[in-house]
Coordinates of C-alpha atoms in Angstrom, one line a residue:
Chain A
X1 CA -18.9 41.7 -21.2
X2 CA -20.4 41.6 -17.8
X3 CA -21.4 44.7 -15.9
X4 CA -18.4 46.0 -13.9
X5 CA -20.0 48.8 -11.8
X6 CA -20.6 48.2 -8.1
X7 CA -19.8 44.8 -6.6
X8 CA -18.5 42.1 -8.9
X9 CA -18.2 38.6 -7.5
X10 CA -16.0 36.0 -9.2
X11 CA -15.7 32.3 -8.4
X12 CA -12.7 30.3 -9.6
X13 CA -12.7 26.6 -10.1
X14 CA -9.4 24.7 -10.7
X15 CA -7.4 21.7 -9.6
X16 CA -4.8 22.0 -6.8
X17 CA -1.5 23.1 -8.3
X18 CA -3.1 25.0 -11.3
X19 CA -3.0 28.3 -9.4
X20 CA -6.7 29.2 -8.9
X21 CA -5.9 30.7 -5.5
X22 CA -2.9 32.6 -7.0
X23 CA -5.1 34.0 -9.8
X24 CA -7.6 35.2 -7.2
X25 CA -4.9 36.9 -5.1
X26 CA -3.3 38.6 -8.0
X27 CA -6.6 40.0 -9.3
X28 CA -7.5 41.3 -5.8
X29 CA -4.1 43.0 -5.4
X30 CA -4.4 44.7 -8.8
X31 CA -7.9 46.0 -7.9
X32 CA -6.6 47.3 -4.5
X33 CA -3.7 48.9 -6.3
X34 CA -6.2 50.8 -8.4
X35 CA -7.7 52.2 -5.2
X36 CA -10.7 49.8 -5.3
X37 CA -11.9 47.5 -2.5
X38 CA -11.3 43.8 -3.0
X39 CA -11.2 40.5 -1.2
X40 CA -9.7 37.2 -2.3
X41 CA -9.8 33.9 -0.4
X42 CA -9.7 30.2 -1.1
X43 CA -12.5 27.8 -0.2
X44 CA -11.1 26.7 3.1
X45 CA -10.4 23.0 3.1
X46 CA -7.7 20.4 3.0
X47 CA -6.1 21.4 -0.4
X48 CA -4.2 18.8 -2.3
X49 CA -2.5 18.7 -5.7
X50 CA -5.0 17.6 -8.3
X51 CA -8.1 17.9 -6.2
X52 CA -10.9 20.3 -7.2
X53 CA -10.3 23.7 -5.5
X54 CA -12.4 26.9 -5.4
X55 CA -11.3 30.5 -4.8
X56 CA -13.3 33.7 -4.6
X57 CA -12.8 37.4 -5.5
X58 CA -15.0 40.3 -4.7
X59 CA -14.2 43.7 -6.2
X60 CA -16.1 46.9 -5.4
X61 CA -15.0 50.2 -6.8
X62 CA -16.9 52.3 -4.3
X63 CA -17.6 50.5 -1.0
X64 CA -15.6 48.4 1.5
X65 CA -16.4 44.7 1.3
X66 CA -17.9 43.5 4.5
X67 CA -19.4 40.1 3.6
X68 CA -17.2 37.3 4.7
X69 CA -18.9 34.4 3.1
X70 CA -18.3 32.2 0.1
X71 CA -19.8 33.4 -3.2
X72 CA -23.0 31.5 -4.0
X73 CA -24.3 33.8 -6.8
X74 CA -21.3 34.9 -8.8
X75 CA -21.3 37.4 -11.7
X76 CA -18.4 35.5 -13.3
X77 CA -17.2 31.9 -13.1
X78 CA -13.7 31.0 -14.2
X79 CA -12.9 27.3 -14.9
X80 CA -9.2 26.5 -15.1
X81 CA -9.6 22.8 -15.9
X82 CA -12.4 21.9 -18.4
X83 CA -12.5 18.3 -17.1
X84 CA -14.1 19.8 -14.0
X85 CA -17.2 20.6 -16.1
X86 CA -18.2 16.9 -15.7
X87 CA -17.2 16.7 -12.0
X88 CA -18.4 20.0 -10.4
X89 CA -21.5 22.1 -11.1
X90 CA -19.4 25.1 -11.9
X91 CA -22.3 27.3 -13.0
X92 CA -24.2 26.8 -9.7
X93 CA -25.8 30.1 -8.8
X94 CA -24.3 32.0 -11.7
X95 CA -26.4 35.1 -12.3
X96 CA -28.6 35.2 -15.4
X97 CA -26.5 38.1 -16.9
X98 CA -23.3 36.5 -15.7
X99 CA -20.5 35.0 -17.8
X100 CA -18.7 31.7 -17.7
X101 CA -15.0 31.6 -18.7
X102 CA -13.5 28.2 -19.5
X103 CA -10.0 27.1 -20.3
X104 CA -10.5 24.8 -23.2
X105 CA -9.2 24.1 -26.7
X106 CA -12.8 23.8 -27.8
X107 CA -14.9 26.6 -29.3
X108 CA -17.8 28.2 -27.4
X109 CA -20.2 26.5 -29.8
X110 CA -18.8 23.1 -29.1
X111 CA -19.0 23.7 -25.3
X112 CA -22.6 24.9 -25.5
X113 CA -23.6 21.9 -27.7
X114 CA -22.1 19.6 -25.0
X115 CA -23.3 21.4 -21.8
X116 CA -26.2 23.6 -22.9
X117 CA -25.0 26.6 -20.9
X118 CA -27.4 29.5 -21.1
X119 CA -25.0 32.2 -20.0
X120 CA -22.5 34.3 -22.0
X121 CA -19.5 32.2 -22.5
X122 CA -15.8 33.0 -23.0
X123 CA -13.3 30.4 -24.0
X124 CA -9.5 30.4 -24.1
X125 CA -6.9 27.7 -24.7
X126 CA -4.9 28.8 -21.6
X127 CA -3.1 25.4 -21.3
X128 CA -1.6 25.8 -24.8
X129 CA -0.7 29.4 -24.0
X130 CA 0.9 28.5 -20.7
X131 CA 2.9 25.7 -22.3
X132 CA 4.2 28.0 -25.0
X133 CA 5.0 31.0 -22.8
X134 CA 6.0 29.4 -19.5
X135 CA 6.9 25.8 -20.6
X136 CA 4.5 24.4 -18.0
X137 CA 0.7 23.9 -17.9
X138 CA 0.2 26.3 -15.0
X139 CA -2.6 28.5 -16.2
X140 CA -3.1 31.0 -13.3
X141 CA -1.7 34.1 -15.0
X142 CA -3.1 33.2 -18.4
X143 CA -6.6 32.9 -16.9
X144 CA -6.3 36.3 -15.2
X145 CA -5.6 37.8 -18.7
X146 CA -8.6 35.9 -20.1
X147 CA -10.8 37.1 -17.3
X148 CA -10.0 40.7 -18.0
X149 CA -11.1 40.1 -21.6
X150 CA -14.4 38.5 -20.4
X151 CA -15.0 41.1 -17.7
X152 CA -12.9 44.3 -17.4
X153 CA -12.8 44.3 -13.6
X154 CA -9.4 45.9 -13.5
X155 CA -7.0 47.2 -16.1
X156 CA -4.6 44.7 -17.6
X157 CA -1.7 47.0 -16.7
X158 CA -2.7 46.9 -13.1
X159 CA -1.7 43.3 -12.9
X160 CA 1.9 43.9 -13.9
X161 CA 3.1 45.1 -10.5
X162 CA 1.5 42.2 -8.6
X163 CA 2.9 39.7 -11.1
X164 CA 6.4 41.2 -10.8
X165 CA 6.2 41.0 -7.0
X166 CA 4.9 37.5 -7.1
X167 CA 7.0 35.9 -9.8
X168 CA 10.3 37.8 -9.7
X169 CA 12.6 36.6 -12.5
X170 CA 9.7 34.6 -14.0
X171 CA 7.5 37.8 -14.1
X172 CA 8.1 38.6 -17.8
X173 CA 7.0 35.2 -19.0
X174 CA 3.9 35.4 -16.8
X175 CA 3.0 38.8 -18.1
X176 CA 3.4 37.5 -21.6
X177 CA 1.1 34.6 -20.8
X178 CA -1.5 37.0 -19.4
X179 CA -1.3 39.2 -22.5
X180 CA -1.5 36.3 -24.9
X181 CA -4.5 34.9 -23.1
X182 CA -6.2 38.3 -23.1
X183 CA -5.8 38.4 -26.9
X184 CA -6.7 34.8 -27.4
X185 CA -10.0 34.8 -25.5
X186 CA -13.2 34.8 -27.5
X187 CA -16.4 36.0 -25.9
X188 CA -19.8 34.7 -27.1
X189 CA -23.0 36.5 -26.0
X190 CA -25.8 34.9 -24.0
X191 CA -27.6 32.0 -25.9
X192 CA -31.3 32.6 -26.4
Chain B
X1 CA 5.2 56.0 4.1
X2 CA 1.9 54.4 4.9
X3 CA 1.0 52.1 2.1
X4 CA -2.4 50.7 1.1
X5 CA -1.7 47.2 -0.1
X6 CA -3.7 44.0 -0.9
X7 CA -2.2 41.5 1.5
X8 CA -3.2 38.3 3.3
X9 CA -4.2 39.2 6.8
X10 CA -1.8 36.6 8.3
X11 CA 1.1 38.3 6.5
X12 CA 0.1 41.7 7.7
X13 CA 0.1 40.4 11.3
X14 CA 3.6 39.1 10.8
X15 CA 4.7 42.5 9.4
X16 CA 3.1 44.1 12.4
X17 CA 5.2 41.9 14.7
X18 CA 8.3 42.9 12.8
X19 CA 7.4 46.6 13.0
X20 CA 6.8 46.1 16.7
X21 CA 10.4 45.1 16.7
X22 CA 9.9 41.8 18.6
X23 CA 13.0 40.2 20.2
X24 CA 11.8 36.6 20.4
X25 CA 9.2 34.5 18.5
X26 CA 8.6 31.0 19.9
X27 CA 5.9 29.2 18.0
X28 CA 4.7 25.9 16.7
X29 CA 2.8 25.9 13.4
X30 CA -0.9 24.9 13.4
X31 CA -3.6 25.6 10.8
X32 CA -4.9 28.3 10.4
X33 CA -2.2 30.3 12.2
X34 CA 0.6 28.9 10.0
X35 CA 1.3 31.8 7.7
X36 CA 1.9 34.2 10.5
X37 CA 4.8 32.2 12.0
X38 CA 6.1 31.0 8.6
X39 CA 6.5 34.6 7.6
X40 CA 8.2 35.6 10.9
X41 CA 10.5 32.6 10.6
X42 CA 11.5 33.8 7.1
X43 CA 12.0 37.4 8.2
X44 CA 14.4 36.2 11.0
X45 CA 16.2 33.8 8.6
X46 CA 16.7 36.6 6.0
X47 CA 17.9 39.1 8.6
X48 CA 15.0 41.4 7.9
X49 CA 14.0 41.0 11.5
X50 CA 16.7 41.0 14.2
X51 CA 15.1 38.5 16.6
X52 CA 15.4 35.0 17.8
X53 CA 13.0 32.5 16.3
X54 CA 12.7 29.4 18.5
X55 CA 11.2 26.5 16.5
X56 CA 9.9 24.6 19.5
X57 CA 8.5 21.0 19.5
X58 CA 5.1 21.8 20.8
X59 CA 2.8 24.6 21.8
X60 CA 3.5 23.8 25.5
X61 CA 7.1 24.5 24.8
X62 CA 6.2 27.6 22.7
X63 CA 4.5 29.3 25.6
X64 CA 7.1 28.0 28.1
X65 CA 9.8 29.6 26.0
X66 CA 7.8 32.8 25.9
X67 CA 7.7 32.9 29.7
X68 CA 11.5 32.8 29.8
X69 CA 12.1 35.4 27.1
X70 CA 9.4 37.8 28.5
X71 CA 10.9 37.3 32.0
X72 CA 14.3 38.7 30.8
X73 CA 12.5 41.7 29.3
X74 CA 12.6 40.6 25.7
X75 CA 9.6 41.7 23.6
X76 CA 7.9 38.3 22.9
X77 CA 5.4 37.2 20.3
X78 CA 3.7 34.0 19.5
X79 CA 0.7 32.7 17.7
X80 CA -1.5 29.6 17.9
X81 CA -5.0 28.2 17.5
X82 CA -7.3 25.5 18.6
X83 CA -5.6 22.3 19.8
X84 CA -2.3 24.2 20.0
X85 CA -3.8 26.6 22.5
X86 CA -5.2 23.7 24.4
X87 CA -1.8 22.2 24.6
X88 CA -0.3 25.4 26.0
X89 CA -3.3 25.9 28.3
X90 CA -1.6 25.4 31.7
X91 CA 1.2 27.7 30.8
X92 CA -1.2 30.5 29.9
X93 CA -2.1 30.9 33.5
X94 CA 1.6 31.1 34.4
X95 CA 2.1 34.0 31.9
X96 CA -0.6 36.1 33.5
X97 CA 0.1 35.1 37.1
X98 CA 3.8 36.1 36.6
X99 CA 2.7 39.3 34.9
X100 CA 4.6 38.7 31.7
X101 CA 3.5 40.9 28.8
X102 CA 3.6 38.3 26.0
X103 CA 1.5 39.0 22.9
X104 CA -0.2 36.1 21.1
X105 CA -2.2 36.2 18.0
X106 CA -4.9 33.5 18.1
X107 CA -6.3 32.3 14.7
X108 CA -9.6 31.2 16.2
X109 CA -10.5 27.6 15.3
X110 CA -12.9 24.9 16.5
X111 CA -11.8 22.0 18.8
X112 CA -11.8 18.3 18.2
X113 CA -13.6 15.9 18.1
X114 CA -14.5 15.6 15.3
X115 CA -11.4 17.2 13.8
X116 CA -12.2 20.6 12.4
X117 CA -9.5 22.9 11.0
X118 CA -12.2 25.6 10.5
X119 CA -13.1 28.6 12.5
X120 CA -15.2 29.3 15.6
X121 CA -14.7 30.6 19.1
X122 CA -14.4 27.3 21.1
X123 CA -10.7 27.7 21.6
X124 CA -11.1 31.3 22.9
X125 CA -13.8 30.3 25.4
X126 CA -11.6 27.5 26.8
X127 CA -9.0 30.2 27.8
X128 CA -11.5 32.8 28.9
X129 CA -10.4 32.7 32.6
X130 CA -6.6 32.5 32.1
X131 CA -6.1 36.1 33.1
X132 CA -5.0 37.4 29.7
X133 CA -6.3 40.7 28.1
X134 CA -8.3 39.5 25.1
X135 CA -9.2 41.6 22.1
X136 CA -11.3 40.5 19.1
X137 CA -10.7 42.0 15.7
X138 CA -13.2 42.3 12.9
X139 CA -11.0 42.7 9.9
X140 CA -7.4 42.7 8.7
X141 CA -6.7 46.3 9.5
X142 CA -7.9 45.8 13.1
X143 CA -5.6 42.8 13.4
X144 CA -2.6 44.7 12.1
X145 CA -3.3 47.8 14.3
X146 CA -4.0 45.8 17.5
X147 CA -0.7 44.0 17.5
X148 CA 1.0 47.4 18.3
X149 CA -1.8 48.2 20.8
X150 CA -1.3 44.8 22.4
X151 CA 2.4 45.4 23.1
X152 CA 1.8 49.0 24.3
X153 CA -1.0 47.9 26.7
X154 CA 0.6 44.7 28.0
X155 CA 4.0 46.3 28.6
X156 CA 2.6 49.4 30.3
X157 CA 3.9 49.4 33.9
X158 CA 0.4 49.8 35.2
X159 CA -0.6 46.6 33.5
X160 CA 2.1 44.0 32.8
X161 CA -0.1 41.3 31.5
X162 CA -0.1 39.1 28.5
X163 CA -2.5 40.0 25.6
X164 CA -4.3 37.8 23.1
X165 CA -5.4 39.2 19.7
X166 CA -8.2 37.0 18.4
X167 CA -8.6 36.9 14.6
X168 CA -11.0 34.4 13.1
X169 CA -9.2 31.5 11.4
X170 CA -9.6 31.5 7.6
X171 CA -12.3 34.1 7.5
X172 CA -9.5 36.6 8.5
X173 CA -6.2 34.8 8.4
X174 CA -6.5 33.6 4.8
X175 CA -8.2 36.5 3.2
X176 CA -6.4 39.1 1.0
X177 CA -7.8 42.5 1.6
X178 CA -6.7 46.2 1.5
X179 CA -4.6 47.0 4.6
X180 CA -2.8 50.2 5.4
X181 CA 0.7 49.1 6.4
X182 CA 2.3 51.8 8.6
X183 CA 5.9 52.9 8.6
X184 CA 8.4 52.3 11.2
X185 CA 8.7 55.9 12.5
X186 CA 5.0 56.1 13.3
X187 CA 5.0 52.7 15.0
X188 CA 8.0 53.7 17.1
X189 CA 6.3 56.9 18.1
X190 CA 3.3 54.9 19.4
X191 CA 5.2 52.0 20.8
X192 CA 8.1 52.7 23.2
X193 CA 10.8 50.1 23.9
X194 CA 9.8 47.4 26.4
X195 CA 11.2 48.3 29.8
X196 CA 10.2 45.4 32.0
X197 CA 10.7 46.6 35.5
X198 CA 12.1 43.5 37.2
X199 CA 13.7 41.3 34.6
X200 CA 15.7 38.2 35.3
X201 CA 19.3 39.3 35.6
X202 CA 22.2 37.3 37.0
X203 CA 23.6 40.5 38.5
X204 CA 20.4 41.4 40.3
X205 CA 18.8 38.1 41.2
X206 CA 15.0 38.0 41.7
X207 CA 12.6 35.2 42.4
X208 CA 9.8 34.6 39.9
X209 CA 6.8 32.3 40.1
X210 CA 7.4 31.5 43.7
X211 CA 5.4 29.2 45.9
X212 CA 2.0 30.7 47.0
X213 CA 0.8 29.2 50.2
X214 CA -2.7 29.8 51.5
X215 CA -1.8 32.9 53.4
X216 CA -0.8 34.8 50.2
X217 CA -2.4 33.1 47.2
X218 CA -5.8 34.8 47.6
X219 CA -4.1 38.2 47.8
X220 CA -2.1 37.5 44.6
X221 CA -5.3 36.5 42.8
X222 CA -7.1 39.6 44.0
X223 CA -4.3 41.7 42.8
X224 CA -4.4 40.0 39.4
X225 CA -8.1 40.6 39.1
X226 CA -7.7 44.3 40.1
X227 CA -5.0 44.8 37.5
X228 CA -6.9 43.1 34.7
X229 CA -10.0 45.0 35.5
X230 CA -8.3 48.3 35.7
X231 CA -6.2 47.7 32.6
X232 CA -9.3 49.0 30.7
X233 CA -8.2 52.5 31.4
X234 CA -4.8 51.8 29.8
X235 CA -6.5 50.1 26.9
X236 CA -8.8 53.1 26.3
X237 CA -5.8 55.4 26.5
X238 CA -3.7 53.3 24.1
X239 CA -6.6 53.1 21.6
X240 CA -7.1 56.9 21.9
X241 CA -3.5 57.6 21.2
X242 CA -3.4 55.1 18.4
X243 CA -6.3 56.9 16.8
X244 CA -4.6 60.3 17.2
X245 CA -1.5 59.0 15.4
X246 CA -2.9 56.7 12.8
X247 CA -6.5 58.0 12.4
X248 CA -8.2 54.7 13.3
X249 CA -10.0 54.7 16.6
X250 CA -11.1 51.6 18.5
X251 CA -13.5 51.1 21.4
X252 CA -14.5 48.1 23.7
X253 CA -17.8 47.9 21.8
X254 CA -18.5 49.3 18.4
X255 CA -22.1 50.6 18.1
X256 CA -23.1 50.3 14.5
X257 CA -26.3 52.1 13.5
X258 CA -27.6 52.0 17.1
X259 CA -29.3 55.4 17.0
X260 CA -32.9 55.0 17.8
X261 CA -32.7 51.2 17.6
X262 CA -35.0 49.1 19.8
X263 CA -33.4 45.8 18.8
X264 CA -29.6 45.2 18.8
X265 CA -27.6 42.2 17.7
X266 CA -24.3 41.5 19.4
X267 CA -21.5 39.7 17.6
X268 CA -17.8 39.2 18.1
X269 CA -15.1 38.8 15.4
X270 CA -15.1 38.7 11.7
X271 CA -18.8 37.9 11.3
X272 CA -19.6 41.3 12.7
X273 CA -19.0 42.9 9.3
X274 CA -21.5 40.5 7.6
X275 CA -23.9 41.3 10.4
X276 CA -23.5 45.0 9.7
X277 CA -24.6 44.4 6.1
X278 CA -27.7 42.7 7.4
X279 CA -28.4 45.7 9.7
X280 CA -28.0 48.0 6.7
X281 CA -30.5 45.9 4.7
X282 CA -33.0 45.9 7.5
X283 CA -32.6 49.6 8.2
X284 CA -33.3 50.2 4.5
X285 CA -36.6 48.3 5.1
X286 CA -37.4 50.7 8.0
X287 CA -36.5 48.4 10.9
X288 CA -34.9 50.1 13.9
X289 CA -32.1 47.6 14.4
X290 CA -28.4 48.0 15.1
X291 CA -25.3 46.0 15.9
X292 CA -22.9 45.9 18.9
X293 CA -19.5 44.5 17.8
X294 CA -17.8 43.4 21.0
X295 CA -14.0 44.0 20.7
X296 CA -12.8 43.8 24.3
X297 CA -13.6 40.4 25.7
X298 CA -11.3 40.7 28.7
X299 CA -11.5 42.9 30.7
X300 CA -15.2 42.6 30.1
X301 CA -16.7 46.1 29.3
X302 CA -19.6 46.0 31.8
X303 CA -20.2 49.8 31.8
X304 CA -20.1 50.2 28.0
X305 CA -22.5 47.3 27.5
X306 CA -25.0 48.6 30.1
X307 CA -24.8 52.0 28.5
X308 CA -25.3 50.7 25.0
X309 CA -28.4 48.7 25.8
X310 CA -30.1 51.1 28.2
X311 CA -32.8 52.3 25.8
X312 CA -33.5 49.1 23.8
X313 CA -36.1 46.4 24.1
X314 CA -34.3 43.4 22.8
X315 CA -30.7 42.3 22.7
X316 CA -29.9 39.3 20.5
X317 CA -26.5 37.7 21.2
X318 CA -24.8 35.5 18.6
X319 CA -22.1 33.2 19.9
X320 CA -19.7 31.0 17.9
X321 CA -19.1 28.6 20.8
X322 CA -21.3 26.3 22.9
X323 CA -21.2 25.7 26.7
X324 CA -22.4 22.1 26.6
X325 CA -25.2 21.4 29.0
X326 CA -25.1 25.0 30.1
X327 CA -26.6 28.3 29.1
X328 CA -25.6 28.0 25.4
X329 CA -23.3 30.8 24.3
X330 CA -20.6 32.1 26.7
X331 CA -20.9 35.7 25.4
X332 CA -24.7 35.7 25.9
X333 CA -24.4 34.2 29.3
X334 CA -22.0 36.9 30.4
X335 CA -24.1 39.7 28.9
X336 CA -27.2 38.4 30.7
X337 CA -25.4 38.3 33.9
X338 CA -24.1 41.8 33.4
X339 CA -27.6 43.1 33.0
X340 CA -29.5 40.9 35.5
X341 CA -29.5 43.3 38.5
X342 CA -30.4 46.4 36.5
X343 CA -34.0 47.7 37.0
X344 CA -34.5 48.4 33.3
X345 CA -33.0 45.9 30.9
X346 CA -33.7 44.5 27.5
X347 CA -34.9 40.9 26.9
X348 CA -31.8 38.9 26.0
X349 CA -32.1 36.2 23.4
X350 CA -29.1 33.9 22.6
X351 CA -28.2 32.1 19.4
X352 CA -25.3 29.8 18.8
X353 CA -24.0 29.2 15.3
X354 CA -21.1 29.5 12.9
X355 CA -19.5 26.5 14.5
X356 CA -16.5 24.7 12.8
X357 CA -16.4 27.1 9.9
X358 CA -20.2 27.1 9.1
X359 CA -20.7 30.5 7.5
X360 CA -23.6 32.7 8.5
X361 CA -24.6 34.8 5.5
X362 CA -26.2 38.2 5.4
X363 CA -29.6 36.6 5.0
X364 CA -28.7 34.4 8.0
X365 CA -28.1 37.4 10.3
X366 CA -31.3 38.9 9.1
X367 CA -33.1 35.8 10.0
X368 CA -31.4 35.8 13.5
X369 CA -32.5 39.3 14.1
X370 CA -36.1 38.6 13.0
X371 CA -36.4 35.4 14.9
X372 CA -34.7 36.8 18.0
X373 CA -37.2 39.7 18.0
X374 CA -40.1 37.2 17.8
X375 CA -38.7 35.0 20.6
X376 CA -38.3 38.1 22.8
X377 CA -42.0 38.9 22.2
X378 CA -43.4 35.4 22.5
X379 CA -41.1 34.0 25.1
X380 CA -39.4 30.6 25.0
X381 CA -38.5 27.7 27.3
X382 CA -35.1 27.3 25.7
X383 CA -32.0 29.0 27.1
X384 CA -30.7 29.5 23.5
X385 CA -31.2 28.4 20.0
X386 CA -28.8 26.8 17.6
X387 CA -28.9 28.7 14.3
X388 CA -28.8 26.8 11.0
X389 CA -28.6 23.4 12.5
X390 CA -30.1 20.3 10.6
X391 CA -32.2 18.3 13.0

């Protein structure tokens, strides 16, 4: 688990339509509801369904967030689509004591064997969980649950209100997806 | 009840327009302003906001519709950016010349070509002389708060001018951050109903926008300049009362850690907060530097700027727009001119950067302050420097 005191910077990588931007928004709202300072925004571009997208979250429990720039040296990187690992350098700038969270059916060992990541690594099969709980492979809420297992930047309960507000009648299914993913996430320490 | 919520700044601006109880919104969507007017259109459709939403076919028509609705005394709001503002350009002069208190949120964005949807202040500078009151905001809370201030100032009988609230495209419009959303009672206490003194009325016919032959045009323009310049008093009064009610005070320039500073950086808009962090870092290292965040662009706060720089050696001005073939950044150029006739004045160094969405980081502002200080000492042949450009 990564250090959650002070400023935590999280970068989300997904494909347009998976909900990376929504994940970022929900997480920031939960942190703000806890009385913390937070900021969420997408990489500003011409977003299209299926294209690689990036979103950012900063959370600071003590101080207002003033920096208005993309996150180059994140504490946490979240990857919503594991095929991006071959396309995008998702770990770019990730701090040495940071953590990489990947949506994949593979184990952490398999991922490390393939990509030689040197950071702490968390894995979750969010696509399976989303299919089972929501009936669609939209992993945004599942990945928020997985993130909170990998790095406890807010309480899991703090997400419930933003999820209800955002998803209305679909909120319960999404809360379920989030909780299932929280439970289904395995965290593996830093490789030496 | 005042509520602290995590909300996209654009959505907070739309809520502010609703709480200001606008009567008419006439707008055409353009990135990055879109979410503001989308939300207002939904509020009107759902009945949450009792107003007319006019879905016009262009920005020229948007501003033209605003002229009509403001002329009958309706509280009128619109929003635009970039090419959209260029398309309404000629109508902007009519709004101020006819003394119509329209409020417009501008999601500042670069101008074509090449096409850029990203933020800078090129669009703002192209409308600098249109006679509108123009306020820059630094964060989402300031954007929300200043919508109320804009109506209060513009509709004041001593002013009767249109007001632009400039919020940087994407860097503000698309960011979710904590904002205190105020309740209706408090807003109503601060913002009285619009009572436009001479509205269009079939029972009391008036002529508006009449012909201005040479024997009167100059006097009309003089009157317009006098009212825009003297609107500063009303702006200060509105900001003071806003602060007394809501607890957040605004000023034409915000002096951040200026005490004892010999070098000041001046910025405008959302990058000011990043620049503040750079100032903090440099202060921690023992450098006597500070930041001037320029909020009031029109009327230009001459007295406040002269006062703020009277004891410093170097003023570094960072612009997000370029005057091609001219003096570089428009803000720097105006500040230089405001200080030129003073006996004692700082060296002024201009940088232009952050164009078309190029971000200037904390380290970038630190570099600007360090380099600017060096240029002031060593002198330069250049009018300005482009920051972060690949040559």
